[in-house]
JSON list of C-alpha atoms in Angstrom, two decimals:
[
{"chain": "A", "resi": 1, "resn": "MET", "atom": "CA", "xyz": [104.64, 96.39, 96.38]},
{"chain": "A", "resi": 2, "resn": "GLY", "atom": "CA", "xyz": [102.09, 97.92, 98.73]},
{"chain": "A", "resi": 3, "resn": "ILE", "atom": "CA", "xyz": [99.76, 98.54, 95.39]},
{"chain": "A", "resi": 4, "resn": "VAL", "atom": "CA", "xyz": [99.63, 94.16, 94.99]},
{"chain": "A", "resi": 5, "resn": "PHE", "atom": "CA", "xyz": [100.03, 94.41, 99.77]},
{"chain": "A", "resi": 6, "resn": "ALA", "atom": "CA", "xyz": [97.34, 96.60, 100.55]},
{"chain": "A", "resi": 7, "resn": "PRO", "atom": "CA", "xyz": [94.14, 94.77, 98.61]},
{"chain": "A", "resi": 8, "resn": "LEU", "atom": "CA", "xyz": [95.30, 91.24, 99.41]},
{"chain": "A", "resi": 9, "resn": "GLY", "atom": "CA", "xyz": [95.41, 92.62, 103.15]},
{"chain": "A", "resi": 10, "resn": "LEU", "atom": "CA", "xyz": [92.25, 93.81, 102.65]},
{"chain": "A", "resi": 11, "resn": "VAL", "atom": "CA", "xyz": [90.79, 90.54, 101.33]},
{"chain": "A", "resi": 12, "resn": "LEU", "atom": "CA", "xyz": [92.00, 88.48, 103.96]},
{"chain": "A", "resi": 13, "resn": "VAL", "atom": "CA", "xyz": [91.04, 90.59, 106.70]},
{"chain": "A", "resi": 14, "resn": "PHE", "atom": "CA", "xyz": [87.67, 91.27, 105.27]},
{"chain": "A", "resi": 15, "resn": "THR", "atom": "CA", "xyz": [87.38, 86.98, 105.03]},
{"chain": "A", "resi": 16, "resn": "ALA", "atom": "CA", "xyz": [88.16, 86.00, 108.65]},
{"chain": "A", "resi": 17, "resn": "ALA", "atom": "CA", "xyz": [85.37, 89.26, 109.82]},
{"chain": "A", "resi": 18, "resn": "ILE", "atom": "CA", "xyz": [83.16, 87.40, 108.00]},
{"chain": "A", "resi": 19, "resn": "THR", "atom": "CA", "xyz": [83.60, 83.61, 109.32]},
{"chain": "A", "resi": 20, "resn": "PRO", "atom": "CA", "xyz": [82.90, 81.89, 112.61]},
{"chain": "A", "resi": 21, "resn": "GLN", "atom": "CA", "xyz": [86.13, 80.85, 112.87]},
{"chain": "A", "resi": 22, "resn": "TRP", "atom": "CA", "xyz": [87.13, 83.12, 115.21]},
{"chain": "A", "resi": 23, "resn": "ARG", "atom": "CA", "xyz": [87.47, 80.25, 118.29]},
{"chain": "A", "resi": 24, "resn": "GLU", "atom": "CA", "xyz": [86.56, 76.30, 117.98]},
{"chain": "A", "resi": 25, "resn": "GLY", "atom": "CA", "xyz": [86.28, 73.97, 120.77]},
{"chain": "A", "resi": 26, "resn": "GLN", "atom": "CA", "xyz": [85.26, 70.65, 120.83]},
{"chain": "A", "resi": 27, "resn": "ALA", "atom": "CA", "xyz": [82.62, 68.54, 123.31]},
{"chain": "A", "resi": 28, "resn": "ARG", "atom": "CA", "xyz": [82.09, 65.25, 124.18]},
{"chain": "A", "resi": 29, "resn": "LEU", "atom": "CA", "xyz": [78.73, 64.61, 125.08]},
{"chain": "A", "resi": 30, "resn": "GLY", "atom": "CA", "xyz": [77.24, 61.59, 126.53]},
{"chain": "A", "resi": 31, "resn": "MET", "atom": "CA", "xyz": [73.99, 59.97, 125.26]},
{"chain": "A", "resi": 32, "resn": "THR", "atom": "CA", "xyz": [72.30, 57.55, 127.80]},
{"chain": "A", "resi": 33, "resn": "GLY", "atom": "CA", "xyz": [68.68, 57.54, 129.04]},
{"chain": "A", "resi": 34, "resn": "PRO", "atom": "CA", "xyz": [66.32, 55.75, 126.47]},
{"chain": "A", "resi": 35, "resn": "GLY", "atom": "CA", "xyz": [64.74, 59.34, 126.95]},
{"chain": "A", "resi": 36, "resn": "SER", "atom": "CA", "xyz": [67.57, 61.03, 125.68]},
{"chain": "A", "resi": 37, "resn": "LEU", "atom": "CA", "xyz": [66.87, 64.72, 122.95]},
{"chain": "A", "resi": 38, "resn": "LEU", "atom": "CA", "xyz": [69.79, 63.47, 121.21]},
{"chain": "A", "resi": 39, "resn": "ARG", "atom": "CA", "xyz": [69.51, 59.87, 121.36]},
{"chain": "A", "resi": 40, "resn": "SER", "atom": "CA", "xyz": [65.67, 60.76, 119.93]},
{"chain": "A", "resi": 41, "resn": "GLY", "atom": "CA", "xyz": [67.38, 63.14, 117.23]},
{"chain": "A", "resi": 42, "resn": "ALA", "atom": "CA", "xyz": [69.66, 61.24, 116.62]},
{"chain": "A", "resi": 43, "resn": "LYS", "atom": "CA", "xyz": [67.47, 57.89, 115.85]},
{"chain": "A", "resi": 44, "resn": "GLY", "atom": "CA", "xyz": [65.53, 60.79, 113.67]},
{"chain": "A", "resi": 45, "resn": "HIS", "atom": "CA", "xyz": [68.59, 61.01, 111.03]},
{"chain": "A", "resi": 46, "resn": "GLY", "atom": "CA", "xyz": [69.56, 57.42, 110.67]},
{"chain": "A", "resi": 47, "resn": "MET", "atom": "CA", "xyz": [71.78, 57.74, 114.07]},
{"chain": "A", "resi": 48, "resn": "GLY", "atom": "CA", "xyz": [70.20, 55.39, 116.55]},
{"chain": "A", "resi": 49, "resn": "VAL", "atom": "CA", "xyz": [71.94, 53.87, 119.10]},
{"chain": "A", "resi": 50, "resn": "ARG", "atom": "CA", "xyz": [71.26, 50.93, 120.64]},
{"chain": "A", "resi": 51, "resn": "SER", "atom": "CA", "xyz": [69.10, 50.68, 123.58]},
{"chain": "A", "resi": 52, "resn": "GLY", "atom": "CA", "xyz": [70.80, 50.40, 126.86]},
{"chain": "A", "resi": 53, "resn": "SER", "atom": "CA", "xyz": [74.31, 51.95, 124.99]},
{"chain": "A", "resi": 54, "resn": "ALA", "atom": "CA", "xyz": [76.97, 54.41, 126.18]},
{"chain": "A", "resi": 55, "resn": "GLU", "atom": "CA", "xyz": [77.72, 55.73, 123.09]},
{"chain": "A", "resi": 56, "resn": "THR", "atom": "CA", "xyz": [79.10, 59.35, 122.80]},
{"chain": "A", "resi": 57, "resn": "LEU", "atom": "CA", "xyz": [78.90, 62.05, 120.31]},
{"chain": "A", "resi": 58, "resn": "LEU", "atom": "CA", "xyz": [81.52, 64.65, 119.46]},
{"chain": "A", "resi": 59, "resn": "LEU", "atom": "CA", "xyz": [80.57, 68.56, 118.64]},
{"chain": "A", "resi": 60, "resn": "LEU", "atom": "CA", "xyz": [81.91, 71.41, 117.67]},
{"chain": "A", "resi": 61, "resn": "ARG", "atom": "CA", "xyz": [81.43, 74.58, 117.92]},
{"chain": "A", "resi": 62, "resn": "SER", "atom": "CA", "xyz": [82.64, 77.00, 116.32]},
{"chain": "A", "resi": 63, "resn": "ASP", "atom": "CA", "xyz": [81.87, 81.34, 117.14]},
{"chain": "A", "resi": 64, "resn": "GLY", "atom": "CA", "xyz": [82.99, 84.75, 115.48]},
{"chain": "A", "resi": 65, "resn": "LEU", "atom": "CA", "xyz": [82.06, 88.34, 115.21]},
{"chain": "A", "resi": 66, "resn": "TRP", "atom": "CA", "xyz": [79.14, 87.87, 114.39]},
{"chain": "A", "resi": 67, "resn": "GLU", "atom": "CA", "xyz": [78.28, 84.28, 113.61]},
{"chain": "A", "resi": 68, "resn": "SER", "atom": "CA", "xyz": [78.47, 81.35, 115.33]},
{"chain": "A", "resi": 69, "resn": "CYS", "atom": "CA", "xyz": [78.19, 77.30, 115.02]},
{"chain": "A", "resi": 70, "resn": "LEU", "atom": "CA", "xyz": [76.78, 74.25, 116.14]},
{"chain": "A", "resi": 71, "resn": "GLN", "atom": "CA", "xyz": [77.98, 70.88, 114.08]},
{"chain": "A", "resi": 72, "resn": "VAL", "atom": "CA", "xyz": [78.18, 67.26, 115.10]},
{"chain": "A", "resi": 73, "resn": "GLU", "atom": "CA", "xyz": [80.95, 65.56, 113.82]},
{"chain": "A", "resi": 74, "resn": "HIS", "atom": "CA", "xyz": [81.41, 63.00, 110.30]},
{"chain": "A", "resi": 75, "resn": "SER", "atom": "CA", "xyz": [77.28, 63.91, 110.16]},
{"chain": "A", "resi": 76, "resn": "GLU", "atom": "CA", "xyz": [75.32, 67.00, 107.90]},
{"chain": "A", "resi": 77, "resn": "LEU", "atom": "CA", "xyz": [74.07, 68.21, 111.12]},
{"chain": "A", "resi": 78, "resn": "LYS", "atom": "CA", "xyz": [75.50, 71.83, 111.17]},
{"chain": "A", "resi": 79, "resn": "GLN", "atom": "CA", "xyz": [73.43, 75.03, 112.50]},
{"chain": "A", "resi": 80, "resn": "CYS", "atom": "CA", "xyz": [74.42, 79.14, 112.45]},
{"chain": "A", "resi": 81, "resn": "TRP", "atom": "CA", "xyz": [73.46, 81.17, 114.20]},
{"chain": "A", "resi": 82, "resn": "PRO", "atom": "CA", "xyz": [74.45, 85.12, 115.00]},
{"chain": "A", "resi": 83, "resn": "VAL", "atom": "CA", "xyz": [76.05, 85.72, 117.67]},
{"chain": "A", "resi": 84, "resn": "ALA", "atom": "CA", "xyz": [73.40, 86.22, 121.46]},
{"chain": "A", "resi": 85, "resn": "GLY", "atom": "CA", "xyz": [73.35, 86.44, 124.91]},
{"chain": "A", "resi": 86, "resn": "PRO", "atom": "CA", "xyz": [76.88, 87.19, 126.86]},
{"chain": "A", "resi": 87, "resn": "TYR", "atom": "CA", "xyz": [78.85, 86.94, 123.57]},
{"chain": "A", "resi": 88, "resn": "GLN", "atom": "CA", "xyz": [77.64, 88.69, 121.70]},
{"chain": "A", "resi": 89, "resn": "ARG", "atom": "CA", "xyz": [77.11, 91.93, 125.24]},
{"chain": "A", "resi": 90, "resn": "ASP", "atom": "CA", "xyz": [80.60, 91.21, 125.66]},
{"chain": "A", "resi": 91, "resn": "PRO", "atom": "CA", "xyz": [82.49, 94.56, 125.55]},
{"chain": "A", "resi": 92, "resn": "ARG", "atom": "CA", "xyz": [85.68, 93.10, 123.88]},
{"chain": "A", "resi": 93, "resn": "VAL", "atom": "CA", "xyz": [83.94, 91.60, 121.55]},
{"chain": "A", "resi": 94, "resn": "ARG", "atom": "CA", "xyz": [82.30, 94.51, 121.19]},
{"chain": "A", "resi": 95, "resn": "LEU", "atom": "CA", "xyz": [85.46, 95.90, 120.81]},
{"chain": "A", "resi": 96, "resn": "ALA", "atom": "CA", "xyz": [86.58, 94.45, 117.95]},
{"chain": "A", "resi": 97, "resn": "GLN", "atom": "CA", "xyz": [83.85, 94.18, 116.44]},
{"chain": "A", "resi": 98, "resn": "GLY", "atom": "CA", "xyz": [84.10, 97.79, 115.84]},
{"chain": "A", "resi": 99, "resn": "LEU", "atom": "CA", "xyz": [88.18, 97.73, 115.10]},
{"chain": "A", "resi": 100, "resn": "VAL", "atom": "CA", "xyz": [87.26, 95.50, 111.91]},
{"chain": "A", "resi": 101, "resn": "LEU", "atom": "CA", "xyz": [84.96, 97.86, 111.28]},
{"chain": "A", "resi": 102, "resn": "THR", "atom": "CA", "xyz": [86.94, 100.85, 110.18]},
{"chain": "A", "resi": 103, "resn": "SER", "atom": "CA", "xyz": [90.69, 98.61, 109.71]},
{"chain": "A", "resi": 104, "resn": "LEU", "atom": "CA", "xyz": [88.38, 97.49, 106.34]},
{"chain": "A", "resi": 105, "resn": "PHE", "atom": "CA", "xyz": [86.87, 101.37, 106.20]},
{"chain": "A", "resi": 106, "resn": "LEU", "atom": "CA", "xyz": [90.25, 102.66, 106.40]},
{"chain": "A", "resi": 107, "resn": "CYS", "atom": "CA", "xyz": [92.08, 100.31, 104.27]},
{"chain": "A", "resi": 108, "resn": "GLY", "atom": "CA", "xyz": [89.37, 100.63, 101.03]},
{"chain": "A", "resi": 109, "resn": "THR", "atom": "CA", "xyz": [90.15, 104.95, 101.76]},
{"chain": "A", "resi": 110, "resn": "GLY", "atom": "CA", "xyz": [93.20, 104.06, 100.95]},
{"chain": "A", "resi": 111, "resn": "ILE", "atom": "CA", "xyz": [93.77, 101.91, 98.10]},
{"chain": "A", "resi": 112, "resn": "VAL", "atom": "CA", "xyz": [91.39, 104.30, 96.30]},
{"chain": "A", "resi": 113, "resn": "LEU", "atom": "CA", "xyz": [94.14, 106.76, 97.63]},
{"chain": "A", "resi": 114, "resn": "ALA", "atom": "CA", "xyz": [97.12, 105.19, 96.28]},
{"chain": "A", "resi": 115, "resn": "CYS", "atom": "CA", "xyz": [95.86, 104.20, 93.08]},
{"chain": "A", "resi": 116, "resn": "ILE", "atom": "CA", "xyz": [94.83, 108.40, 91.80]},
{"chain": "A", "resi": 117, "resn": "GLY", "atom": "CA", "xyz": [98.49, 109.15, 93.41]},
{"chain": "A", "resi": 118, "resn": "VAL", "atom": "CA", "xyz": [100.27, 106.13, 91.94]},
{"chain": "A", "resi": 119, "resn": "ARG", "atom": "CA", "xyz": [99.21, 107.23, 89.02]},
{"chain": "A", "resi": 120, "resn": "CYS", "atom": "CA", "xyz": [100.79, 104.47, 86.28]},
{"chain": "A", "resi": 121, "resn": "TRP", "atom": "CA", "xyz": [100.06, 106.14, 83.65]},
{"chain": "A", "resi": 122, "resn": "THR", "atom": "CA", "xyz": [102.08, 109.31, 83.70]},
{"chain": "A", "resi": 123, "resn": "ASP", "atom": "CA", "xyz": [104.93, 110.20, 84.37]},
{"chain": "A", "resi": 124, "resn": "LEU", "atom": "CA", "xyz": [104.55, 111.59, 87.44]},
{"chain": "A", "resi": 125, "resn": "PRO", "atom": "CA", "xyz": [102.85, 110.98, 90.79]},
{"chain": "A", "resi": 126, "resn": "LEU", "atom": "CA", "xyz": [100.83, 112.44, 93.35]},
{"chain": "A", "resi": 127, "resn": "ARG", "atom": "CA", "xyz": [103.38, 111.61, 96.59]},
{"chain": "A", "resi": 128, "resn": "GLY", "atom": "CA", "xyz": [101.07, 113.91, 98.91]},
{"chain": "A", "resi": 129, "resn": "VAL", "atom": "CA", "xyz": [97.36, 111.53, 98.07]},
{"chain": "A", "resi": 130, "resn": "ALA", "atom": "CA", "xyz": [100.06, 108.05, 97.98]},
{"chain": "A", "resi": 131, "resn": "ALA", "atom": "CA", "xyz": [102.05, 108.54, 101.03]},
{"chain": "A", "resi": 132, "resn": "THR", "atom": "CA", "xyz": [98.26, 109.78, 102.35]},
{"chain": "A", "resi": 133, "resn": "GLY", "atom": "CA", "xyz": [96.88, 106.38, 101.03]},
{"chain": "A", "resi": 134, "resn": "GLY", "atom": "CA", "xyz": [99.56, 104.40, 102.52]},
{"chain": "A", "resi": 135, "resn": "LEU", "atom": "CA", "xyz": [99.34, 106.13, 105.99]},
{"chain": "A", "resi": 136, "resn": "LEU", "atom": "CA", "xyz": [95.18, 104.85, 106.19]},
{"chain": "A", "resi": 137, "resn": "VAL", "atom": "CA", "xyz": [96.09, 101.65, 105.19]},
{"chain": "A", "resi": 138, "resn": "VAL", "atom": "CA", "xyz": [99.19, 101.50, 107.98]},
{"chain": "A", "resi": 139, "resn": "MET", "atom": "CA", "xyz": [96.25, 103.38, 110.40]},
{"chain": "A", "resi": 140, "resn": "ALA", "atom": "CA", "xyz": [93.62, 99.57, 109.08]},
{"chain": "A", "resi": 141, "resn": "GLY", "atom": "CA", "xyz": [96.15, 97.02, 110.06]},
{"chain": "A", "resi": 142, "resn": "LEU", "atom": "CA", "xyz": [97.34, 98.54, 112.98]},
{"chain": "A", "resi": 143, "resn": "LEU", "atom": "CA", "xyz": [93.77, 98.37, 113.63]},
{"chain": "A", "resi": 144, "resn": "SER", "atom": "CA", "xyz": [92.53, 95.04, 112.79]},
{"chain": "A", "resi": 145, "resn": "LEU", "atom": "CA", "xyz": [95.74, 93.29, 114.86]},
{"chain": "A", "resi": 146, "resn": "THR", "atom": "CA", "xyz": [94.70, 95.26, 118.06]},
{"chain": "A", "resi": 147, "resn": "ALA", "atom": "CA", "xyz": [91.65, 93.44, 117.74]},
{"chain": "A", "resi": 148, "resn": "LEU", "atom": "CA", "xyz": [92.98, 90.20, 116.59]},
{"chain": "A", "resi": 149, "resn": "GLY", "atom": "CA", "xyz": [95.22, 90.81, 120.29]},
{"chain": "A", "resi": 150, "resn": "VAL", "atom": "CA", "xyz": [91.84, 91.95, 122.37]},
{"chain": "A", "resi": 151, "resn": "TYR", "atom": "CA", "xyz": [90.03, 89.05, 120.71]},
{"chain": "A", "resi": 152, "resn": "THR", "atom": "CA", "xyz": [93.09, 86.13, 121.40]},
{"chain": "A", "resi": 153, "resn": "HIS", "atom": "CA", "xyz": [93.90, 87.65, 124.78]},
{"chain": "A", "resi": 154, "resn": "ASN", "atom": "CA", "xyz": [90.47, 87.76, 126.09]},
{"chain": "A", "resi": 155, "resn": "LEU", "atom": "CA", "xyz": [89.54, 84.20, 123.40]},
{"chain": "A", "resi": 156, "resn": "ARG", "atom": "CA", "xyz": [88.68, 81.87, 126.44]},
{"chain": "A", "resi": 157, "resn": "ARG", "atom": "CA", "xyz": [86.95, 84.65, 128.98]},
{"chain": "A", "resi": 158, "resn": "LEU", "atom": "CA", "xyz": [85.04, 85.68, 125.83]},
{"chain": "A", "resi": 159, "resn": "GLY", "atom": "CA", "xyz": [80.79, 85.32, 127.00]},
{"chain": "A", "resi": 160, "resn": "MET", "atom": "CA", "xyz": [81.59, 84.10, 130.52]},
{"chain": "A", "resi": 161, "resn": "VAL", "atom": "CA", "xyz": [79.06, 84.48, 133.09]},
{"chain": "A", "resi": 162, "resn": "ASP", "atom": "CA", "xyz": [81.22, 83.25, 135.33]},
{"chain": "A", "resi": 163, "resn": "PRO", "atom": "CA", "xyz": [86.13, 82.97, 134.08]},
{"chain": "A", "resi": 164, "resn": "SER", "atom": "CA", "xyz": [86.62, 81.18, 136.99]},
{"chain": "A", "resi": 165, "resn": "GLN", "atom": "CA", "xyz": [83.52, 78.18, 136.24]},
{"chain": "A", "resi": 166, "resn": "GLY", "atom": "CA", "xyz": [83.97, 78.61, 132.07]},
{"chain": "A", "resi": 167, "resn": "ILE", "atom": "CA", "xyz": [80.72, 77.03, 130.35]},
{"chain": "A", "resi": 168, "resn": "ASN", "atom": "CA", "xyz": [80.87, 74.40, 132.77]},
{"chain": "A", "resi": 169, "resn": "ASN", "atom": "CA", "xyz": [77.30, 73.87, 134.31]},
{"chain": "A", "resi": 170, "resn": "HIS", "atom": "CA", "xyz": [74.92, 70.97, 134.83]},
{"chain": "A", "resi": 171, "resn": "ARG", "atom": "CA", "xyz": [73.43, 71.26, 131.16]},
{"chain": "A", "resi": 172, "resn": "PHE", "atom": "CA", "xyz": [76.96, 72.06, 129.56]},
{"chain": "A", "resi": 173, "resn": "PRO", "atom": "CA", "xyz": [79.65, 69.79, 129.46]},
{"chain": "A", "resi": 174, "resn": "HIS", "atom": "CA", "xyz": [83.27, 70.55, 129.72]},
{"chain": "A", "resi": 175, "resn": "LEU", "atom": "CA", "xyz": [84.19, 72.95, 126.08]},
{"chain": "A", "resi": 176, "resn": "SER", "atom": "CA", "xyz": [87.87, 73.62, 125.65]},
{"chain": "A", "resi": 177, "resn": "LEU", "atom": "CA", "xyz": [88.01, 76.73, 122.95]},
{"chain": "A", "resi": 178, "resn": "ARG", "atom": "CA", "xyz": [91.11, 77.39, 120.91]},
{"chain": "A", "resi": 179, "resn": "PRO", "atom": "CA", "xyz": [92.14, 79.67, 118.09]},
{"chain": "A", "resi": 180, "resn": "ALA", "atom": "CA", "xyz": [90.88, 78.50, 115.09]},
{"chain": "A", "resi": 181, "resn": "GLY", "atom": "CA", "xyz": [91.54, 79.72, 111.39]},
{"chain": "A", "resi": 182, "resn": "SER", "atom": "CA", "xyz": [90.51, 82.96, 110.69]},
{"chain": "A", "resi": 183, "resn": "LEU", "atom": "CA", "xyz": [92.85, 84.02, 113.17]},
{"chain": "A", "resi": 184, "resn": "TYR", "atom": "CA", "xyz": [95.62, 83.03, 111.13]},
{"chain": "A", "resi": 185, "resn": "PHE", "atom": "CA", "xyz": [94.03, 85.45, 107.82]},
{"chain": "A", "resi": 186, "resn": "GLY", "atom": "CA", "xyz": [93.93, 88.79, 109.68]},
{"chain": "A", "resi": 187, "resn": "TRP", "atom": "CA", "xyz": [97.10, 87.90, 111.18]},
{"chain": "A", "resi": 188, "resn": "LEU", "atom": "CA", "xyz": [98.46, 87.85, 108.01]},
{"chain": "A", "resi": 189, "resn": "GLY", "atom": "CA", "xyz": [96.29, 90.38, 106.26]},
{"chain": "A", "resi": 190, "resn": "SER", "atom": "CA", "xyz": [96.46, 92.70, 108.89]},
{"chain": "A", "resi": 191, "resn": "CYS", "atom": "CA", "xyz": [100.53, 92.13, 108.47]},
{"chain": "A", "resi": 192, "resn": "LEU", "atom": "CA", "xyz": [100.36, 92.64, 104.56]},
{"chain": "A", "resi": 193, "resn": "GLN", "atom": "CA", "xyz": [98.27, 96.36, 105.07]},
{"chain": "A", "resi": 194, "resn": "VAL", "atom": "CA", "xyz": [101.34, 97.69, 107.33]},
{"chain": "A", "resi": 195, "resn": "LEU", "atom": "CA", "xyz": [103.28, 96.29, 104.83]},
{"chain": "A", "resi": 196, "resn": "GLY", "atom": "CA", "xyz": [101.53, 97.19, 101.65]},
{"chain": "A", "resi": 197, "resn": "GLY", "atom": "CA", "xyz": [101.05, 100.85, 103.80]},
{"chain": "A", "resi": 198, "resn": "SER", "atom": "CA", "xyz": [104.20, 101.24, 104.58]},
{"chain": "A", "resi": 199, "resn": "ALA", "atom": "CA", "xyz": [105.64, 100.32, 100.67]},
{"chain": "A", "resi": 200, "resn": "LEU", "atom": "CA", "xyz": [103.42, 103.11, 100.18]},
{"chain": "A", "resi": 201, "resn": "LEU", "atom": "CA", "xyz": [103.98, 105.35, 102.49]},
{"chain": "A", "resi": 202, "resn": "PHE", "atom": "CA", "xyz": [108.50, 106.01, 101.90]},
{"chain": "A", "resi": 203, "resn": "SER", "atom": "CA", "xyz": [108.94, 104.79, 99.13]},
{"chain": "A", "resi": 204, "resn": "PHE", "atom": "CA", "xyz": [108.28, 108.72, 97.00]},
{"chain": "A", "resi": 205, "resn": "LYS", "atom": "CA", "xyz": [110.15, 110.01, 97.43]},
{"chain": "A", "resi": 206, "resn": "ARG", "atom": "CA", "xyz": [111.10, 113.90, 95.88]},
{"chain": "A", "resi": 207, "resn": "PRO", "atom": "CA", "xyz": [112.95, 113.18, 91.72]},
{"chain": "A", "resi": 208, "resn": "LYS", "atom": "CA", "xyz": [116.02, 115.34, 91.38]},
{"chain": "A", "resi": 209, "resn": "CYS", "atom": "CA", "xyz": [115.38, 117.38, 88.76]},
{"chain": "A", "resi": 210, "resn": "PRO", "atom": "CA", "xyz": [118.34, 119.37, 86.32]},
{"chain": "A", "resi": 211, "resn": "THR", "atom": "CA", "xyz": [118.40, 123.51, 87.51]},
{"chain": "A", "resi": 212, "resn": "CYS", "atom": "CA", "xyz": [117.34, 125.96, 85.04]},
{"chain": "A", "resi": 213, "resn": "PRO", "atom": "CA", "xyz": [121.30, 128.42, 84.51]},
{"chain": "A", "resi": 214, "resn": "SER", "atom": "CA", "xyz": [120.00, 130.78, 84.48]},
{"chain": "A", "resi": 215, "resn": "CYS", "atom": "CA", "xyz": [118.29, 130.33, 87.40]},
{"chain": "A", "resi": 216, "resn": "PRO", "atom": "CA", "xyz": [120.25, 128.23, 89.45]},
{"chain": "A", "resi": 217, "resn": "GLU", "atom": "CA", "xyz": [117.51, 128.37, 92.58]},
{"chain": "A", "resi": 218, "resn": "LEU", "atom": "CA", "xyz": [114.67, 126.84, 90.02]},
{"chain": "A", "resi": 219, "resn": "PRO", "atom": "CA", "xyz": [114.11, 123.48, 89.24]},
{"chain": "A", "resi": 220, "resn": "VAL", "atom": "CA", "xyz": [113.22, 122.31, 86.73]},
{"chain": "A", "resi": 221, "resn": "CYS", "atom": "CA", "xyz": [111.50, 119.81, 85.79]},
{"chain": "A", "resi": 222, "resn": "PRO", "atom": "CA", "xyz": [111.54, 117.33, 82.87]},
{"chain": "A", "resi": 223, "resn": "ALA", "atom": "CA", "xyz": [107.69, 118.27, 82.80]},
{"chain": "A", "resi": 224, "resn": "CYS", "atom": "CA", "xyz": [108.08, 121.21, 82.86]},
{"chain": "A", "resi": 225, "resn": "ARG", "atom": "CA", "xyz": [109.12, 123.50, 79.88]},
{"chain": "A", "resi": 226, "resn": "SER", "atom": "CA", "xyz": [110.28, 126.62, 81.30]},
{"chain": "A", "resi": 227, "resn": "CYS", "atom": "CA", "xyz": [113.64, 126.30, 80.77]},
{"chain": "A", "resi": 228, "resn": "PRO", "atom": "CA", "xyz": [114.96, 127.14, 77.26]},
{"chain": "A", "resi": 229, "resn": "GLU", "atom": "CA", "xyz": [118.31, 126.75, 78.18]},
{"chain": "A", "resi": 230, "resn": "ILE", "atom": "CA", "xyz": [117.15, 123.20, 78.76]},
{"chain": "A", "resi": 231, "resn": "THR", "atom": "CA", "xyz": [114.70, 123.22, 76.52]},
{"chain": "A", "resi": 232, "resn": "ASN", "atom": "CA", "xyz": [116.07, 123.97, 73.35]},
{"chain": "A", "resi": 233, "resn": "LYS", "atom": "CA", "xyz": [119.39, 121.84, 73.38]},
{"chain": "A", "resi": 234, "resn": "PRO", "atom": "CA", "xyz": [119.75, 119.29, 71.21]},
{"chain": "A", "resi": 235, "resn": "ASP", "atom": "CA", "xyz": [119.15, 115.77, 71.74]},
{"chain": "A", "resi": 236, "resn": "THR", "atom": "CA", "xyz": [122.45, 115.43, 69.89]},
{"chain": "A", "resi": 237, "resn": "ASP", "atom": "CA", "xyz": [125.73, 115.98, 71.30]},
{"chain": "A", "resi": 238, "resn": "VAL", "atom": "CA", "xyz": [129.00, 116.56, 69.10]},
{"chain": "A", "resi": 239, "resn": "TYR", "atom": "CA", "xyz": [133.08, 115.14, 70.37]},
{"chain": "A", "resi": 240, "resn": "GLU", "atom": "CA", "xyz": [135.90, 116.14, 68.92]},
{"chain": "A", "resi": 241, "resn": "VAL", "atom": "CA", "xyz": [138.05, 112.96, 68.16]},
{"chain": "A", "resi": 242, "resn": "THR", "atom": "CA", "xyz": [141.07, 113.72, 67.62]},
{"chain": "A", "resi": 243, "resn": "CYS", "atom": "CA", "xyz": [144.46, 110.31, 66.28]}
]
């Protein structure tokens, strides 16, 4: 369970980190007047409208931790750019970036330690190494959950100069923001990391080994050939049956 869930959680959190769909919103922008910039741009792409008509465009905006995108609905007009401005300088966005990067590093290190500790090619695992890897994976999941929680709680206020006014002013239309798909990938991956790390942390118990008759206080494992009374015992037992 731990060996499967931990890498799967790492892939999901990494996918969430590099995609720009942490939050998204829609805005309707009117194309009125013959000198409208959007009108002339739409004509340049074969989307011209009749003079004097009041047409609107639906703009789709999405933001991630490192990239933002803007697209016109039902068209191929889409542009992405690295995050900048107040959104990039927002301390909550910077905190989420640092937590996610730390989470990815810890989870990768934990998976490596878990693979070394489990040692599927041998009979006896390295329990301490596997448990350490599980602990790192659990910590990675908790860090990514913290980053997702901070971002989701402040989703509509991130990068806003004046939170009471949002981003509405005389230049931009109203943009309603909501959680997007990358957040759900992150939540699922973080939960899988916690579950997988917990499985690695608590599933390896010390095996119960027989004791040596000569030294009862000394446990003897099957891999250790230190007790002649046990190692020299024949593999077959003889039973006397009477009728």
